Short mmCIF file of N, CA and C in Angstrom, two decimals:
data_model
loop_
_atom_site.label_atom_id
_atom_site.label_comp_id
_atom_site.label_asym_id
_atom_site.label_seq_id
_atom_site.Cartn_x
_atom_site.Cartn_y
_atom_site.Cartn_z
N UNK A 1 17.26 20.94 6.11
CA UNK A 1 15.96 20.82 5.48
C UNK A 1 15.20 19.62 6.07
N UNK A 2 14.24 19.95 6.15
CA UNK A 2 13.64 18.93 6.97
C UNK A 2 12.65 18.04 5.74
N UNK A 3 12.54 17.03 6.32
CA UNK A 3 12.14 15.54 4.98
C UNK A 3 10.65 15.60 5.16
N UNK A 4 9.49 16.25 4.09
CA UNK A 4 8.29 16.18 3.97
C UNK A 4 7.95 15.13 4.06
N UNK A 5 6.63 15.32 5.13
CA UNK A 5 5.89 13.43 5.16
C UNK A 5 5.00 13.58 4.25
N UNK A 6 4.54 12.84 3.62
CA UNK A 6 3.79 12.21 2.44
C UNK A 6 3.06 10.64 3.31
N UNK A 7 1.98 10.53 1.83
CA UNK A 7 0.85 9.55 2.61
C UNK A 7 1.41 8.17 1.20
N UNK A 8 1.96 7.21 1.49
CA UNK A 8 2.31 6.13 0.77
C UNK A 8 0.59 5.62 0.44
N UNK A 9 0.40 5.22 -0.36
CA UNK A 9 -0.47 4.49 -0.40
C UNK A 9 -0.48 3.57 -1.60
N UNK A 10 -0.83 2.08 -1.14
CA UNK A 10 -0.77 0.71 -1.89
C UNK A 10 -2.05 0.22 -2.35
N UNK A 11 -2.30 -0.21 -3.39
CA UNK A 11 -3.30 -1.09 -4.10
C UNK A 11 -2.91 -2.18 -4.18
N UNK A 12 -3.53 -3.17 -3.27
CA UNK A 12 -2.76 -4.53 -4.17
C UNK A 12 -4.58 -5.46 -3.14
N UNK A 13 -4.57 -6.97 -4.27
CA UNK A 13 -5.01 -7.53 -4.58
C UNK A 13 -5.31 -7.92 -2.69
N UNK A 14 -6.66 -8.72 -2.32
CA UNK A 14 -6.92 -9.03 -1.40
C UNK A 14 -6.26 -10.59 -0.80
N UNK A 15 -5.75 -11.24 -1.80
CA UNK A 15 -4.90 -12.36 -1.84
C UNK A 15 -3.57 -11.98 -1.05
N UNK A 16 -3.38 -11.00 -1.56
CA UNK A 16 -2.00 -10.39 -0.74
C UNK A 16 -2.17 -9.55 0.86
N UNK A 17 -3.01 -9.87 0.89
CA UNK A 17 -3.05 -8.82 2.39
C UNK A 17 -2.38 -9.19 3.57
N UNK A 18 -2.97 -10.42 3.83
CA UNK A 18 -1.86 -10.98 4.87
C UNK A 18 -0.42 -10.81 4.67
N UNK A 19 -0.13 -10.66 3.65
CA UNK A 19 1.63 -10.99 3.47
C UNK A 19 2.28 -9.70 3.35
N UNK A 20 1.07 -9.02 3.16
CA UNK A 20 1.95 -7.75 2.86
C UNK A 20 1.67 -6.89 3.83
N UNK A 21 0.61 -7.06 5.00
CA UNK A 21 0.37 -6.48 6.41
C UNK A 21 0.99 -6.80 7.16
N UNK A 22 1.53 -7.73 7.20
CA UNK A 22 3.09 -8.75 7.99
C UNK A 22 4.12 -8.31 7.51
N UNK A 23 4.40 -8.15 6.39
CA UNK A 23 5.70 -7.45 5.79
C UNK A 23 5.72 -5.88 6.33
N UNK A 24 4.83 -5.23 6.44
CA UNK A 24 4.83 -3.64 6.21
C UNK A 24 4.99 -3.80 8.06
N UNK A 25 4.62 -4.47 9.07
CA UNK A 25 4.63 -5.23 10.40
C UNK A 25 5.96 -4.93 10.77
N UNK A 26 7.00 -5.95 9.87
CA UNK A 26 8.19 -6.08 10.46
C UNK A 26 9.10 -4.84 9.77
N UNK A 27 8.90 -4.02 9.09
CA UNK A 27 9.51 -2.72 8.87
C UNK A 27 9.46 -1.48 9.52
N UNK A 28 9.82 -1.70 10.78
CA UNK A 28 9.93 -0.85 12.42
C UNK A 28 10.68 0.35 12.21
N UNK A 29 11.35 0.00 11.04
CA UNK A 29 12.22 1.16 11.13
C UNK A 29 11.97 2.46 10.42
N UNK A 30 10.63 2.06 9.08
CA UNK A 30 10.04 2.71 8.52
C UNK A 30 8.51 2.97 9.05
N UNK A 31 8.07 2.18 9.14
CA UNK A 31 6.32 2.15 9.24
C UNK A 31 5.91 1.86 10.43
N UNK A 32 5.48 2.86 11.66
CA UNK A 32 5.32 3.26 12.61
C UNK A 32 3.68 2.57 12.61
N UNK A 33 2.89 1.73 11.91
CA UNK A 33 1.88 2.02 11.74
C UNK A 33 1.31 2.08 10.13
N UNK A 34 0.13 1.48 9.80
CA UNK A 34 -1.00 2.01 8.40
C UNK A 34 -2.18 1.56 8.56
N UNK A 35 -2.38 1.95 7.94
CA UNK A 35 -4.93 2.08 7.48
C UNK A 35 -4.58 1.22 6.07
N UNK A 36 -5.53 0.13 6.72
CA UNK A 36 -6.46 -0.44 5.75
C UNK A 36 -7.48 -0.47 4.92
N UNK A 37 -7.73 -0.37 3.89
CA UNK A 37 -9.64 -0.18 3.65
C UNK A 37 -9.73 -1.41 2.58
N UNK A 38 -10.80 -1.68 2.10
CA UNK A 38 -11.81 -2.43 1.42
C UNK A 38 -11.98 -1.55 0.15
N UNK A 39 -11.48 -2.06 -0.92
CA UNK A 39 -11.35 -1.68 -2.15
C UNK A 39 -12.12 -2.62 -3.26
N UNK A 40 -12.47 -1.69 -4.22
CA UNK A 40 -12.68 -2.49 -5.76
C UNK A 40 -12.36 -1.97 -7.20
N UNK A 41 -11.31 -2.54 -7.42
CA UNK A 41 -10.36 -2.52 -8.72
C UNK A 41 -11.13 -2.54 -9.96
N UNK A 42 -11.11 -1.21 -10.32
CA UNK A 42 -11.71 -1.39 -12.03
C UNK A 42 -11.05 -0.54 -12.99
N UNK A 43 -10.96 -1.83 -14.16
CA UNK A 43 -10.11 -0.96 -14.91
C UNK A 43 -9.81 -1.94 -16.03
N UNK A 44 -8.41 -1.48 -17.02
CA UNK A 44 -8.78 -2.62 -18.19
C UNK A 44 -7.36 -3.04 -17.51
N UNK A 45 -6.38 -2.61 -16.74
CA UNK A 45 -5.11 -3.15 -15.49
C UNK A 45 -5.12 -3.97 -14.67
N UNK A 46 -6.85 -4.04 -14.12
CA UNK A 46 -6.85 -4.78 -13.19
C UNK A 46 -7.28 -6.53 -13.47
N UNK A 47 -6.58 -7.42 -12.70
CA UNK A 47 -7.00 -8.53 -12.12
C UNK A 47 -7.84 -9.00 -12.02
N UNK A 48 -8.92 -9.87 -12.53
CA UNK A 48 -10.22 -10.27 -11.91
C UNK A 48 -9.66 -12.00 -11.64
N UNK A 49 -9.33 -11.88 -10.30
CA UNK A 49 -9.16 -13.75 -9.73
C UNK A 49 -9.46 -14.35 -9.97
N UNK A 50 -10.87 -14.23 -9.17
CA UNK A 50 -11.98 -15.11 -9.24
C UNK A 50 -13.08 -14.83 -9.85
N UNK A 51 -13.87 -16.31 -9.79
CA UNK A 51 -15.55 -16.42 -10.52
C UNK A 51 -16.28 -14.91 -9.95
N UNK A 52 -16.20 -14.92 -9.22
CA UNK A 52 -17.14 -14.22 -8.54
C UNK A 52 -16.78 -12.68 -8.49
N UNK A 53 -15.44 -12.28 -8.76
CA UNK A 53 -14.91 -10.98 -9.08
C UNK A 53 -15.22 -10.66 -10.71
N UNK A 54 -15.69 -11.82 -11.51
CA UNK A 54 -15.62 -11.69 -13.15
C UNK A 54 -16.95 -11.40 -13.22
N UNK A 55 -17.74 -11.77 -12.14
CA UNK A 55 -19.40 -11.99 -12.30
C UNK A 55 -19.68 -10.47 -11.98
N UNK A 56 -18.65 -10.14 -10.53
CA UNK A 56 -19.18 -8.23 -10.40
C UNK A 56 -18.92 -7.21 -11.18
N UNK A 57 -17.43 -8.11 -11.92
CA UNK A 57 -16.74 -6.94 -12.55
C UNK A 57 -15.79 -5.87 -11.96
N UNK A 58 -15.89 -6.24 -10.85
CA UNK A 58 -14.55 -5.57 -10.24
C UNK A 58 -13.92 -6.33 -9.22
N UNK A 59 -12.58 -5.99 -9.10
CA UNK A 59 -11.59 -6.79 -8.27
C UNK A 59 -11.99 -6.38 -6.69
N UNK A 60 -11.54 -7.51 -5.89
CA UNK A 60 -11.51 -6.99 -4.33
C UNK A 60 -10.21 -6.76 -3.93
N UNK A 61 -10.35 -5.34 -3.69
CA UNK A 61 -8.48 -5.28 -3.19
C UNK A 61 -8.72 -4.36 -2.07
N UNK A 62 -7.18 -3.91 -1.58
CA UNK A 62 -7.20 -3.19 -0.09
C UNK A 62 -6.14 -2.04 -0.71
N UNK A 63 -6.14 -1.38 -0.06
CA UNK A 63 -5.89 0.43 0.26
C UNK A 63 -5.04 0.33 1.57
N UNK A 64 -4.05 0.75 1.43
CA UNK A 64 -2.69 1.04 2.32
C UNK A 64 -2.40 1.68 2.41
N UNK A 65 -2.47 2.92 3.53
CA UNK A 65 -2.20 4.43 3.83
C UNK A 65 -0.88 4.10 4.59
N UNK A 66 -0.07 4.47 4.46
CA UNK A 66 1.37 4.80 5.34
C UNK A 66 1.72 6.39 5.54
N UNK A 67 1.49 7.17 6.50
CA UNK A 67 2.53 8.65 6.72
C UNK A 67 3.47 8.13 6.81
N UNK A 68 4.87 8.54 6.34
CA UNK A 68 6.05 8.47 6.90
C UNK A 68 6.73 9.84 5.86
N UNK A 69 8.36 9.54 6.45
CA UNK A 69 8.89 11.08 5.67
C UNK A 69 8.64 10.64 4.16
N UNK A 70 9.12 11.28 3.49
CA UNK A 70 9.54 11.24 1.83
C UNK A 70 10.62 9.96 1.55
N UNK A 71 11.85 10.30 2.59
CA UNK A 71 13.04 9.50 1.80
C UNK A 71 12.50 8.38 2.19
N UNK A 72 11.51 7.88 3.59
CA UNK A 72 11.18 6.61 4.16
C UNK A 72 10.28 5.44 3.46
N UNK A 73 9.79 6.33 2.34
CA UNK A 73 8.63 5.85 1.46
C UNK A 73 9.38 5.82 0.08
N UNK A 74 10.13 6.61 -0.12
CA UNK A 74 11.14 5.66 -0.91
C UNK A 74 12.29 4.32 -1.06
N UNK A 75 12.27 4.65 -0.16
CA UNK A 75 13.20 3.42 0.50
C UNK A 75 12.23 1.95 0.63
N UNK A 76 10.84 2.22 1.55
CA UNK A 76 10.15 1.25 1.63
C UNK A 76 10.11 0.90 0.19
N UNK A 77 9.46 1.25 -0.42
CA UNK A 77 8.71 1.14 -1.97
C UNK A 77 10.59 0.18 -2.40
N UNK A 78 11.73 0.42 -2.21
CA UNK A 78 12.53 -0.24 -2.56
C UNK A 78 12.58 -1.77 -2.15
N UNK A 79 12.24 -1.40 -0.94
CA UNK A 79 12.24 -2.67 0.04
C UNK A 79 10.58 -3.70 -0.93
N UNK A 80 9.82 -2.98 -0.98
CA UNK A 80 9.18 -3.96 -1.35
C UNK A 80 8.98 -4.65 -2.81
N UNK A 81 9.85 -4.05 -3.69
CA UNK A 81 9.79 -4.25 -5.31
C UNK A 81 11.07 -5.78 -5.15
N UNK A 82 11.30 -6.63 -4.09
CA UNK A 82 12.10 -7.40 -4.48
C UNK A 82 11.06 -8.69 -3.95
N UNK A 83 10.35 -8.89 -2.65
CA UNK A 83 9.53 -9.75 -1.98
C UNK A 83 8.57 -9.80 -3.15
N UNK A 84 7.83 -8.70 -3.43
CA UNK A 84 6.36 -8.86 -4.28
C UNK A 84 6.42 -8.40 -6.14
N UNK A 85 7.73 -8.86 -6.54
CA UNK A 85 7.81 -8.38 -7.69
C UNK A 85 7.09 -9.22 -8.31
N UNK A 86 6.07 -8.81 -9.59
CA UNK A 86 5.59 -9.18 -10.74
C UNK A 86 3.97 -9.43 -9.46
N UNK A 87 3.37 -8.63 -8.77
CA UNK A 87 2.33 -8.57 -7.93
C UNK A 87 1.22 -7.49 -8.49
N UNK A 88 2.27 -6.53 -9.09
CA UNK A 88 1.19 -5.81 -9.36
C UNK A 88 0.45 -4.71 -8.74
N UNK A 89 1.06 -4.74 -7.46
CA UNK A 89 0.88 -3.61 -6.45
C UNK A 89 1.27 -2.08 -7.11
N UNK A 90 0.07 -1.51 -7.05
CA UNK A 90 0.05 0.23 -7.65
C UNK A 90 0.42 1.10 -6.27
N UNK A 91 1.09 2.04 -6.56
CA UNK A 91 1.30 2.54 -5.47
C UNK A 91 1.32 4.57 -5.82
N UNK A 92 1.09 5.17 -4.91
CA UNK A 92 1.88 6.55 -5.02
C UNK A 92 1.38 7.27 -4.04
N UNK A 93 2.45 8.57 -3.83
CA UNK A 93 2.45 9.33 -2.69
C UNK A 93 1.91 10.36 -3.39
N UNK A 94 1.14 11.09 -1.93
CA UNK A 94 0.71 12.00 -2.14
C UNK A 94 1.46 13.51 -0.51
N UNK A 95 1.43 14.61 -0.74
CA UNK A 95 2.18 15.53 0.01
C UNK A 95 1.15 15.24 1.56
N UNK A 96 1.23 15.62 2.78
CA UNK A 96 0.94 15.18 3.84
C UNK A 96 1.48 17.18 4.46
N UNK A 97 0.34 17.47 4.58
CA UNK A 97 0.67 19.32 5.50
C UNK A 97 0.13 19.42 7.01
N UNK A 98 -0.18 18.45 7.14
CA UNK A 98 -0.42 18.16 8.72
C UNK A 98 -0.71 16.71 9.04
N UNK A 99 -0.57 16.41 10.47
CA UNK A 99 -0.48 14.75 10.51
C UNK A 99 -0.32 14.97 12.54
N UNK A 100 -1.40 13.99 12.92
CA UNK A 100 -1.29 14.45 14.40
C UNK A 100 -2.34 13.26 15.05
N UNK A 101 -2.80 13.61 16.46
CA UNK A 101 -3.45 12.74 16.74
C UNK A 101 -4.71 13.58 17.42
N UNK A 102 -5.89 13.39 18.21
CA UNK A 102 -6.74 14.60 18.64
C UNK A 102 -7.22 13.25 19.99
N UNK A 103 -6.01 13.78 21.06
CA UNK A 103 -6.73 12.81 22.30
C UNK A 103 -7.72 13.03 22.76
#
């Protein structure tokens, strides 16, 4: 049976980006690669940091796309609940039915 790829994807706070784009960096063995984006957290869950996130009303956070298989994104998601515990990072997969490149 072959291991469905799925799209990991992370919410976490813009404070964390560096550390956790460096972390997801040195996991070669899982993460071939991810997409970044520019996010804003709203909700009665979310974080507001700073002055200036309380003044917009929504958080600045980033969006973390990972393809990898199924078991690889479980495993990661293991790997990272010990470095960034009590962070707050939302996460979940979604199914992946094609995945390629268009040279």
């Amino acid at each position: 049976m072959i291991d469905q790829p799925v799209c990991l994807t992370l919410i976490l706070s813009r404070q964390l980006c560096d550390e956790v784009f460096d972390y997801l960096t040195e996991q070669t063995d899982l993460v071939s690669g991810f997409t970044a984006l520019h996010g804003a957290g709203h909700g009665a869950e979310v974080r507001l940091h700073t002055a200036a996130e309380r003044v917009k009303g929504n958080a600045d956070q980033a969006i973390v796309q990972i393809v990898l298989a199924r078991s690889d994104a479980g495993r990661l998601l293991d790997r990272l609940r010990v470095p960034f515990a009590g962070t707050k990072i939302v996460y979940w997969t979604t199914p992946v039915t094609e995945f390629g490149a268009i040279d």
